[in-house]
Amino acid sequence: MHMQVPGEAEILSLWERGLARHPIDRALLLYAWARPDLPSSSFPDLPLGTINRALLRLRETCFGPRIIACIDCKHCSTRMEVALDTGQLLAATNEDETSSDFKVSPAEFEVSNLRFRVPCSRDLAAVSGERDINAAAVKLLERCCLDRPEKMDEGFANMLSEVEAAMEDLDPAAEINLSLSCEDCGHSWLADFNIGTLLWDEIDVRARALLAEVHSLAQAYGWTEPEIFALSPQRRAAYLDMVGV
Ligand SMILES: [Zn+2]
């Protein structure tokens, strides 16, 4: 589906609505922008990969396909610049352009005679307070188990890797991993790539730059925000030049 580019006033509106929210909610806010045709009440129950794929496409629409991610080496802390491409990331997660991106009923699968579904934003939010990564993973598994057996704590811990592999198969964009290798120390590892966080950070930078432009021109000429946004980019740049920004 065709995705609309948010205008400057819309970027500011997204930014002010997302500012105080948790990153999980920010991703859903951006998804709502990307899919105005869909009922937002269902978004927290969508598979995470559905959200991520739409956000990759929104990123491409807003800021282009090329991403430079700054990631610190897990071993020696050297900062690396990793060049990514939204098209490649979509292809790596088995993006099927022809299929509908809106899966209302989350994909289900079976492991050891128990039925599971793939996780959604609601699950992520429910375990986000858990500090222990393993405990969070088991809690997520419990939430995604549709059979809800009694007293399965240990059982869940034992089947963690098998269930996680099945989840990844069914919803490969739920977690985007980058295979990285440090040029300084040679350390290799898998890094999490969170498109929701990246896109939010970029919108934050863009919104603050817009506010600074409005501030300078409003101060110098007394113009209102809508008046400043109505100027062509060339005129605005010329006026900003004259006020010494
Ligand atoms: Zn290193």
XYZ file of N, CA and C and ligand atoms in Angstrom:
736
model
N 0.829 -1.192 0.000
C 0.000 0.000 0.000
C 0.866 1.245 0.000
N 0.321 2.306 -0.586
C 1.075 3.551 -0.681
C 1.149 4.230 0.679
N 2.348 4.632 1.066
C 2.502 5.263 2.365
C 2.711 6.756 2.189
N 2.033 7.519 3.013
C 2.102 8.970 2.910
C 3.306 9.506 3.681
N 3.954 10.533 3.131
C 5.053 11.177 3.854
C 4.449 12.176 4.840
N 4.798 12.080 6.141
C 4.260 13.061 7.080
C 4.820 14.458 6.771
N 3.958 15.466 6.774
C 4.419 16.838 6.591
C 5.061 17.337 7.878
N 5.562 18.580 7.844
C 6.284 19.103 9.013
C 5.375 19.227 10.231
N 4.156 19.732 10.015
C 3.235 19.880 11.146
C 2.880 18.502 11.711
N 2.805 17.494 10.822
C 2.468 16.139 11.280
C 3.631 15.493 12.038
N 4.858 15.786 11.603
C 6.032 15.290 12.339
C 6.001 15.847 13.767
N 5.711 17.139 13.884
C 5.650 17.750 15.219
C 4.526 17.151 16.054
N 3.406 16.868 15.398
C 2.270 16.308 16.119
C 2.585 14.878 16.596
N 3.223 14.073 15.726
C 3.639 12.720 16.128
C 4.603 12.806 17.306
N 5.532 13.729 17.196
C 6.573 13.888 18.208
C 5.981 14.265 19.561
N 5.049 15.231 19.576
C 4.520 15.664 20.871
C 3.626 14.590 21.496
N 2.989 13.764 20.647
C 2.165 12.691 21.196
C 3.018 11.528 21.703
N 4.201 11.349 21.093
C 5.031 10.207 21.469
C 6.036 10.487 22.569
N 6.298 11.769 22.794
C 7.393 12.168 23.682
C 7.365 11.482 25.046
N 6.207 11.450 25.682
C 6.131 10.909 27.040
C 5.819 9.408 27.048
N 5.742 8.793 25.873
C 5.331 7.383 25.837
C 6.505 6.423 25.939
N 6.177 5.183 26.297
C 7.148 4.095 26.313
C 7.503 3.746 24.861
N 8.755 3.291 24.616
C 9.147 2.940 23.233
C 8.166 1.985 22.535
N 7.553 1.068 23.278
C 6.604 0.130 22.642
C 5.400 0.904 22.109
N 4.926 1.879 22.887
C 3.785 2.691 22.462
C 4.158 3.651 21.333
N 5.410 4.099 21.353
C 5.858 4.972 20.262
C 5.821 4.217 18.937
N 6.249 2.948 18.972
C 6.224 2.139 17.748
C 4.787 2.000 17.246
N 3.843 1.820 18.181
C 2.439 1.684 17.776
C 1.878 3.002 17.239
N 2.341 4.107 17.809
C 1.926 5.433 17.335
C 2.403 5.633 15.887
N 3.642 5.242 15.629
C 4.184 5.367 14.270
C 3.462 4.410 13.322
N 3.135 3.224 13.825
C 2.392 2.260 12.995
C 1.023 2.835 12.621
N 0.395 3.527 13.572
C -0.919 4.127 13.310
C -0.804 5.184 12.204
N 0.325 5.899 12.187
C 0.535 6.856 11.114
C 0.676 6.114 9.771
N 1.433 5.000 9.805
C 1.691 4.251 8.564
C 0.424 3.583 8.031
N -0.472 3.167 8.934
C -1.688 2.459 8.504
C -2.956 3.134 9.011
N -3.264 4.338 8.472
C -4.480 5.026 8.930
C -5.744 4.290 8.515
N -5.597 3.320 7.609
C -6.753 2.578 7.101
C -7.196 1.472 8.052
N -6.403 1.210 9.102
C -6.709 0.067 9.970
C -7.190 0.526 11.350
N -7.996 -0.310 12.028
C -8.491 0.063 13.364
C -7.380 -0.014 14.410
N -7.085 1.119 15.063
C -5.926 1.165 15.950
C -6.115 0.321 17.212
N -7.358 -0.001 17.559
C -7.575 -0.792 18.776
C -6.951 -2.181 18.672
N -6.728 -2.653 17.430
C -6.165 -3.997 17.270
C -4.638 -3.994 17.241
N -4.003 -2.814 17.168
C -2.549 -2.759 16.988
C -1.748 -3.474 18.083
N -2.139 -3.330 19.380
C -1.326 -4.007 20.418
C -1.329 -5.525 20.290
N -2.292 -6.086 19.532
C -2.366 -7.547 19.389
C -1.732 -8.048 18.089
N -1.173 -7.143 17.299
C -0.566 -7.579 16.041
C 0.787 -8.217 16.286
N 1.149 -9.222 15.476
C 2.494 -9.792 15.598
C 3.549 -8.689 15.452
N 4.618 -8.789 16.247
C 5.635 -7.731 16.246
C 6.241 -7.502 14.866
N 6.365 -8.583 14.089
C 6.947 -8.451 12.754
C 6.096 -7.600 11.825
N 4.795 -7.641 12.005
C 3.883 -6.822 11.192
C 4.162 -5.342 11.437
N 4.351 -4.992 12.726
C 4.668 -3.613 13.088
C 6.032 -3.230 12.496
N 7.036 -4.082 12.718
C 8.398 -3.757 12.279
C 8.500 -3.569 10.772
N 7.815 -4.434 10.021
C 7.890 -4.308 8.559
C 7.274 -2.985 8.092
N 6.156 -2.605 8.710
C 5.519 -1.332 8.334
C 6.418 -0.154 8.713
N 7.114 -0.262 9.855
C 7.982 0.835 10.279
C 9.213 0.942 9.379
N 9.704 -0.191 8.880
C 10.823 -0.145 7.921
C 10.395 0.613 6.666
N 9.167 0.332 6.224
C 8.683 1.031 5.027
C 8.406 2.512 5.312
N 7.920 2.805 6.526
C 7.685 4.204 6.896
C 9.023 4.951 6.945
N 10.038 4.296 7.477
C 11.377 4.898 7.531
C 11.860 5.235 6.118
N 11.642 4.311 5.203
C 12.054 4.512 3.809
C 11.300 5.708 3.205
N 10.001 5.801 3.494
C 9.181 6.904 2.977
C 9.633 8.247 3.551
N 9.925 8.288 4.852
C 10.275 9.550 5.521
C 11.708 9.976 5.258
N 12.639 9.052 5.360
C 14.058 9.433 5.354
C 14.897 8.665 4.332
N 14.278 7.872 3.475
C 15.027 7.124 2.463
C 15.450 5.753 2.955
N 15.990 4.906 2.045
C 16.289 3.515 2.394
C 17.601 3.308 3.163
N 18.504 4.289 3.095
C 19.823 4.071 3.674
C 19.842 4.427 5.156
N 20.329 3.499 5.962
C 20.411 3.726 7.416
C 21.867 3.574 7.847
N 22.376 4.542 8.584
C 23.690 4.367 9.206
C 23.443 4.201 10.706
N 23.645 2.982 11.192
C 23.415 2.711 12.611
C 24.746 2.770 13.351
N 24.764 3.473 14.485
C 25.981 3.518 15.303
C 25.852 2.483 16.412
N 26.756 1.511 16.410
C 26.672 0.410 17.376
C 28.048 0.235 18.026
N 28.039 0.086 19.367
C 29.302 -0.117 20.078
C 29.650 -1.599 20.139
N 30.929 -1.908 19.922
C 31.396 -3.304 20.007
C 31.125 -3.819 21.422
N 30.550 -5.025 21.497
C 30.202 -5.626 22.785
C 31.453 -5.949 23.603
N 32.587 -6.098 22.915
C 33.802 -6.528 23.597
C 34.711 -5.348 23.961
N 35.037 -4.483 22.967
C 36.013 -3.419 23.228
C 35.389 -2.023 23.212
N 34.062 -1.955 23.000
C 33.322 -0.682 23.042
C 33.646 0.291 21.914
N 34.432 -0.129 20.923
C 34.691 0.746 19.777
C 33.372 1.013 19.059
N 33.130 2.279 18.740
C 31.893 2.621 18.030
C 32.040 2.276 16.542
N 31.053 1.513 16.043
C 31.081 1.144 14.630
C 29.902 1.798 13.922
N 30.131 2.187 12.675
C 29.030 2.680 11.842
C 28.638 1.570 10.883
N 27.404 1.114 10.999
C 26.948 0.003 10.179
C 25.952 0.525 9.143
N 26.256 0.290 7.858
C 25.365 0.751 6.786
C 24.299 -0.302 6.535
N 23.034 0.107 6.610
C 21.913 -0.810 6.392
C 21.008 -0.245 5.309
N 20.158 -1.097 4.803
C 19.245 -0.679 3.745
C 17.864 -1.269 4.062
N 16.846 -0.417 4.062
C 15.509 -0.902 4.450
C 15.037 -2.039 3.538
N 15.360 -1.937 2.222
C 14.968 -2.992 1.280
C 15.603 -4.319 1.650
N 16.899 -4.265 1.992
C 17.602 -5.500 2.367
C 17.047 -6.076 3.668
N 16.747 -5.192 4.621
C 16.203 -5.666 5.898
C 14.831 -6.309 5.689
N 14.013 -5.721 4.821
C 12.698 -6.303 4.526
C 12.866 -7.651 3.837
N 13.808 -7.733 2.902
C 14.038 -8.986 2.180
C 14.535 -10.069 3.138
N 15.391 -9.665 4.097
C 15.958 -10.634 5.044
C 14.895 -11.198 5.982
N 13.779 -10.479 6.125
C 12.720 -10.972 7.008
C 11.586 -11.584 6.187
N 11.917 -12.064 4.992
C 10.961 -12.745 4.124
C 9.742 -11.919 3.798
N 9.972 -10.638 3.630
C 8.845 -9.772 3.283
C 8.230 -10.227 1.966
N 6.942 -10.471 2.011
C 6.224 -10.855 0.804
C 5.327 -9.688 0.410
N 5.741 -8.956 -0.634
C 5.040 -7.722 -1.008
C 3.575 -7.973 -1.373
N 3.286 -9.173 -1.821
C 1.928 -9.410 -2.316
C 0.949 -9.753 -1.191
N 1.492 -10.245 -0.084
C 0.580 -10.664 0.990
C 0.124 -9.450 1.796
N -1.026 -9.545 2.398
C -1.510 -8.460 3.232
C -0.630 -8.394 4.472
N -0.281 -7.180 4.875
C 0.606 -7.034 6.017
C -0.176 -7.062 7.331
N -1.467 -7.096 7.221
C -2.292 -6.986 8.407
C -2.822 -8.363 8.780
N -2.145 -8.994 9.734
C -2.588 -10.323 10.158
C -3.372 -10.140 11.453
N -4.658 -10.333 11.369
C -5.483 -10.087 12.544
C -5.301 -11.198 13.575
N -5.290 -12.438 13.113
C -5.093 -13.512 14.076
C -3.617 -13.920 14.056
N -2.933 -13.740 15.193
C -1.516 -14.042 15.247
C -1.239 -15.513 14.899
N -0.125 -15.751 14.222
C 0.216 -17.104 13.795
C 0.373 -18.032 14.997
N -0.147 -19.241 14.852
C -0.067 -20.226 15.932
C 0.795 -21.412 15.521
N 1.370 -22.080 16.510
C 2.190 -23.262 16.239
C 2.177 -24.158 17.475
N 2.755 -25.358 17.321
C 2.713 -26.311 18.418
C 4.112 -26.819 18.751
N 4.443 -26.857 20.039
C 5.709 -27.447 20.498
C 5.374 -28.340 21.689
N 5.856 -29.586 21.668
C 5.602 -30.547 22.757
C 4.123 -30.602 23.156
N 3.266 -30.705 22.158
C 1.821 -30.817 22.381
C 1.176 -29.601 23.012
N 1.887 -28.489 23.055
C 1.290 -27.245 23.554
C 1.180 -26.257 22.397
N 0.056 -25.561 22.354
C -0.138 -24.576 21.294
C 0.354 -23.204 21.742
N 1.054 -22.509 20.838
C 1.561 -21.162 21.110
C 1.162 -20.223 19.980
N 1.212 -18.925 20.267
C 1.077 -17.919 19.207
C 2.329 -17.042 19.240
N 2.547 -16.293 18.151
C 3.716 -15.400 18.151
C 3.411 -14.164 19.009
N 4.448 -13.546 19.607
C 4.205 -12.425 20.524
C 3.760 -11.134 19.829
N 3.059 -10.297 20.599
C 2.582 -8.995 20.102
C 3.083 -7.907 21.067
N 2.755 -6.646 20.766
C 3.232 -5.521 21.599
C 2.711 -5.609 23.033
N 1.485 -6.134 23.187
C 0.898 -6.271 24.523
C 1.754 -7.201 25.392
N 2.269 -8.285 24.769
C 3.137 -9.224 25.503
C 4.444 -8.547 25.898
N 4.996 -7.808 24.930
C 6.261 -7.116 25.164
C 6.131 -6.141 26.330
N 5.014 -5.401 26.348
C 4.773 -4.423 27.416
C 4.637 -5.141 28.759
N 4.003 -6.321 28.746
C 3.763 -7.048 29.995
C 5.064 -7.547 30.629
N 6.072 -7.833 29.817
C 7.323 -8.353 30.379
C 8.415 -7.283 30.440
N 8.096 -6.050 30.035
C 9.144 -5.023 29.923
C 9.714 -4.619 31.282
N 8.958 -4.871 32.365
C 9.453 -4.514 33.686
C 10.404 -5.550 34.274
N 10.490 -6.699 33.618
C 11.321 -7.801 34.125
C 12.789 -7.544 33.789
N 13.652 -7.473 34.819
C 15.052 -7.152 34.576
C 15.844 -8.344 34.074
N 15.481 -9.532 34.530
C 16.215 -10.725 34.148
C 15.743 -11.187 32.761
N 16.687 -11.246 31.816
C 16.324 -11.551 30.424
C 15.671 -12.922 30.295
N 16.214 -13.897 31.027
C 15.671 -15.250 30.958
C 14.263 -15.329 31.535
N 14.091 -14.667 32.682
C 12.770 -14.653 33.316
C 11.757 -13.980 32.398
N 12.190 -12.910 31.714
C 11.298 -12.207 30.788
C 10.902 -13.130 29.636
N 11.887 -13.912 29.141
C 11.615 -14.820 28.021
C 10.613 -15.895 28.430
N 10.763 -16.431 29.654
C 9.830 -17.468 30.135
C 8.434 -16.882 30.328
N 8.389 -15.664 30.865
C 7.112 -14.979 31.078
C 6.399 -14.751 29.732
N 7.194 -14.389 28.730
C 6.634 -14.160 27.391
C 6.045 -15.458 26.839
N 6.792 -16.549 27.074
C 6.343 -17.863 26.618
C 5.012 -18.239 27.260
N 4.918 -17.984 28.568
C 3.675 -18.280 29.299
C 2.506 -17.525 28.697
N 2.746 -16.251 28.396
C 1.670 -15.426 27.834
C 1.242 -15.932 26.465
N 2.234 -16.439 25.699
C 1.944 -16.848 24.323
C 1.462 -18.296 24.229
N 1.441 -19.003 25.367
C 0.949 -20.373 25.345
C -0.578 -20.348 25.416
N -1.215 -20.981 24.452
C -2.683 -20.928 24.372
C -3.340 -22.003 25.218
N -2.546 -22.992 25.671
C -3.140 -24.093 26.428
C -3.125 -23.879 27.937
N -2.275 -23.005 28.408
C -2.207 -22.640 29.824
C -2.247 -23.839 30.787
N -1.240 -24.686 30.711
C -1.200 -25.786 31.672
C -0.812 -25.254 33.050
N -1.171 -26.004 34.107
C -0.801 -25.557 35.450
C 0.632 -25.975 35.742
N 1.324 -25.169 36.551
C 2.667 -25.517 37.028
C 3.615 -25.893 35.890
N 3.873 -24.963 35.012
C 4.748 -25.288 33.899
C 6.057 -24.497 33.920
N 6.332 -23.783 35.019
C 7.492 -22.885 35.053
C 8.756 -23.505 34.483
N 9.104 -24.682 35.010
C 10.340 -25.314 34.552
C 10.212 -25.836 33.135
N 9.034 -26.374 32.859
C 8.773 -26.876 31.514
C 8.982 -25.790 30.479
N 8.488 -24.602 30.771
C 8.640 -23.486 29.838
C 10.106 -23.142 29.648
N 10.847 -23.116 30.758
C 12.264 -22.766 30.665
C 12.993 -23.760 29.771
N 12.596 -25.037 29.857
C 13.273 -26.067 29.061
C 12.937 -25.997 27.576
N 11.752 -25.502 27.266
C 11.371 -25.499 25.852
C 11.609 -24.137 25.192
N 12.283 -23.246 25.946
C 12.493 -21.871 25.478
C 13.097 -21.788 24.073
N 14.221 -22.482 23.869
C 14.913 -22.300 22.584
C 14.089 -22.857 21.424
N 13.374 -23.957 21.686
C 12.565 -24.549 20.627
C 11.399 -23.631 20.242
N 10.757 -23.072 21.249
C 9.619 -22.170 20.978
C 10.104 -20.889 20.303
N 11.234 -20.361 20.789
C 11.757 -19.125 20.183
C 12.102 -19.335 18.716
N 12.659 -20.513 18.389
C 12.995 -20.809 16.987
C 11.734 -20.860 16.127
N 10.669 -21.465 16.680
C 9.405 -21.549 15.936
C 8.800 -20.158 15.744
N 8.922 -19.314 16.782
C 8.406 -17.937 16.676
C 9.143 -17.180 15.591
N 10.451 -17.372 15.551
C 11.264 -16.663 14.559
C 10.914 -17.116 13.140
N 10.645 -18.410 12.979
C 10.253 -18.947 11.675
C 8.950 -18.315 11.186
N 7.990 -18.205 12.108
C 6.656 -17.718 11.743
C 6.595 -16.213 11.592
N 7.430 -15.503 12.357
C 7.386 -14.039 12.332
C 8.822 -13.494 12.336
N 9.529 -13.673 11.195
C 10.968 -13.374 11.180
C 11.311 -11.905 11.419
N 10.369 -10.985 11.198
C 10.689 -9.566 11.402
C 10.436 -9.112 12.835
N 9.974 -10.035 13.697
C 9.679 -9.660 15.084
C 10.933 -9.156 15.776
N 12.075 -9.812 15.472
C 13.334 -9.384 16.041
C 14.346 -9.363 14.910
N 14.876 -8.184 14.619
C 15.832 -8.079 13.515
C 17.241 -8.117 14.109
N 17.991 -9.156 13.759
C 19.346 -9.304 14.280
C 20.375 -8.970 13.207
N 21.397 -8.236 13.609
C 22.474 -7.918 12.679
C 23.695 -8.725 13.082
N 24.279 -9.409 12.102
C 25.493 -10.172 12.365
C 26.684 -9.238 12.203
N 27.334 -8.903 13.329
C 28.382 -7.884 13.297
C 29.740 -8.453 13.676
N 30.768 -7.790 13.184
C 32.123 -8.184 13.520
C 32.949 -6.910 13.661
N 33.672 -6.788 14.787
C 34.418 -5.561 15.078
C 35.756 -5.570 14.347
N 36.067 -4.469 13.661
C 37.330 -4.402 12.914
C 38.507 -4.219 13.851
N 38.244 -3.672 15.016
C 39.333 -3.411 15.955
C 39.789 -4.663 16.689
N 38.838 -5.430 17.242
C 39.230 -6.567 18.083
C 38.794 -7.916 17.506
N 38.029 -7.898 16.406
C 37.650 -9.156 15.763
C 36.470 -9.867 16.395
N 35.903 -9.295 17.442
C 34.767 -9.911 18.128
C 33.541 -9.945 17.202
N 32.853 -11.093 17.164
C 31.644 -11.221 16.353
C 30.447 -11.454 17.250
N 29.335 -10.848 16.947
C 28.126 -11.047 17.756
C 26.879 -10.655 16.978
N 25.733 -11.028 17.529
C 24.452 -10.663 16.933
C 23.887 -9.465 17.696
N 23.615 -8.385 16.978
C 23.060 -7.191 17.638
C 21.594 -7.052 17.269
N 20.822 -6.629 18.264
C 19.404 -6.335 18.062
C 19.261 -5.057 17.258
N 18.443 -5.057 16.246
C 18.165 -3.804 15.549
C 16.693 -3.473 15.733
N 16.429 -2.358 16.415
C 15.042 -1.984 16.702
C 14.634 -0.805 15.809
N 13.841 -1.096 14.787
C 13.453 -0.056 13.830
C 12.555 0.990 14.492
N 11.751 0.585 15.481
C 10.878 1.540 16.177
C 11.696 2.608 16.895
N 12.748 2.169 17.608
C 13.603 3.099 18.338
C 14.352 4.014 17.375
N 14.895 3.417 16.316
C 15.653 4.209 15.338
C 14.770 5.291 14.720
N 13.590 4.885 14.260
C 12.700 5.828 13.584
C 12.240 6.918 14.552
N 11.965 6.529 15.803
C 11.572 7.540 16.781
C 12.699 8.548 16.998
N 13.938 8.057 17.136
C 15.081 8.958 17.347
C 15.212 9.938 16.182
N 14.986 9.443 14.967
C 15.111 10.310 13.798
C 13.996 11.359 13.766
N 12.802 10.947 14.171
C 11.693 11.900 14.217
C 11.942 12.937 15.311
N 12.523 12.495 16.411
C 12.870 13.407 17.505
C 13.861 14.469 17.026
N 14.904 14.040 16.302
C 15.912 14.974 15.785
C 15.263 15.965 14.813
N 14.423 15.431 13.913
C 13.756 16.268 12.906
C 12.811 17.269 13.576
N 12.055 16.812 14.572
C 11.099 17.688 15.248
C 11.833 18.816 15.982
N 12.925 18.475 16.647
C 13.651 19.512 17.391
C 14.301 20.515 16.444
N 14.747 20.045 15.264
C 15.315 20.963 14.267
C 14.224 21.907 13.752
N 13.024 21.373 13.535
C 11.904 22.204 13.077
C 11.551 23.258 14.124
N 11.505 22.824 15.389
C 11.178 23.763 16.471
C 12.206 24.885 16.531
N 13.479 24.529 16.316
C 14.537 25.543 16.357
C 14.359 26.549 15.217
N 13.964 26.067 14.047
C 13.742 26.969 12.904
C 12.568 27.901 13.183
N 11.478 27.318 13.709
C 10.308 28.124 14.030
C 10.684 29.178 15.074
N 11.438 28.743 16.079
C 11.854 29.652 17.146
C 12.630 30.853 16.582
N 13.609 30.579 15.706
C 14.443 31.662 15.166
C 13.630 32.635 14.334
N 12.760 32.087 13.465
C 12.002 32.962 12.568
C 10.890 33.696 13.311
N 10.270 33.019 14.272
C 9.202 33.665 15.042
C 9.795 34.825 15.849
N 10.972 34.601 16.394
C 11.626 35.618 17.200
C 12.028 36.836 16.344
N 12.512 36.538 15.138
C 13.007 37.619 14.286
C 11.873 38.381 13.605
N 10.851 37.665 13.134
C 9.836 38.308 12.297
C 8.432 38.293 12.905
N 8.246 37.584 13.991
C 6.931 37.516 14.615
C 5.944 36.617 13.889
N 6.429 35.759 12.995
C 5.533 34.868 12.256
C 5.063 33.724 13.140
N 3.895 33.175 12.793
C 3.375 32.031 13.548
C 3.925 30.739 12.965
N 3.760 29.659 13.712
C 4.243 28.336 13.248
C 3.637 27.957 11.884
N 2.290 28.057 11.705
C 1.736 27.709 10.387
C 2.279 28.598 9.265
N 2.498 29.881 9.560
C 3.046 30.783 8.537
C 4.450 30.341 8.130
N 5.234 29.935 9.110
C 6.607 29.506 8.816
C 6.604 28.195 8.029
N 5.715 27.259 8.411
C 5.640 25.984 7.683
C 5.135 26.185 6.259
N 4.396 27.301 6.022
C 3.856 27.535 4.678
C 4.919 28.097 3.725
N 6.051 28.583 4.249
C 7.114 29.098 3.379
C 7.726 27.950 2.571
N 8.167 28.240 1.347
C 8.873 27.210 0.577
C 10.216 26.951 1.268
N 10.791 25.759 1.075
C 12.079 25.467 1.719
C 13.154 26.488 1.347
N 13.107 26.983 0.102
C 14.117 27.945 -0.343
C 13.985 29.262 0.417
N 12.735 29.758 0.519
C 12.527 31.020 1.232
C 12.894 30.881 2.700
N 12.490 29.758 3.269
C 12.762 29.583 4.694
C 14.266 29.569 4.942
N 14.999 28.851 4.063
C 16.457 28.777 4.211
C 17.071 30.167 4.070
N 16.543 30.950 3.126
C 17.088 32.292 2.904
C 16.865 33.172 4.132
N 15.643 33.097 4.722
C 15.376 33.901 5.919
C 16.226 33.436 7.107
N 16.385 32.120 7.211
C 17.205 31.596 8.315
C 18.642 32.088 8.168
N 19.094 32.168 6.925
C 20.422 32.700 6.614
C 20.550 34.133 7.122
N 19.500 34.917 6.849
C 19.552 36.339 7.201
C 19.488 36.593 8.702
N 18.797 35.675 9.408
C 18.790 35.876 10.860
C 20.006 35.207 11.510
N 20.880 34.674 10.641
C 22.157 34.156 11.130
C 22.093 32.788 11.778
N 21.170 31.923 11.316
C 21.098 30.544 11.839
C 21.867 29.599 10.918
Zn 35.720 -4.688 19.346
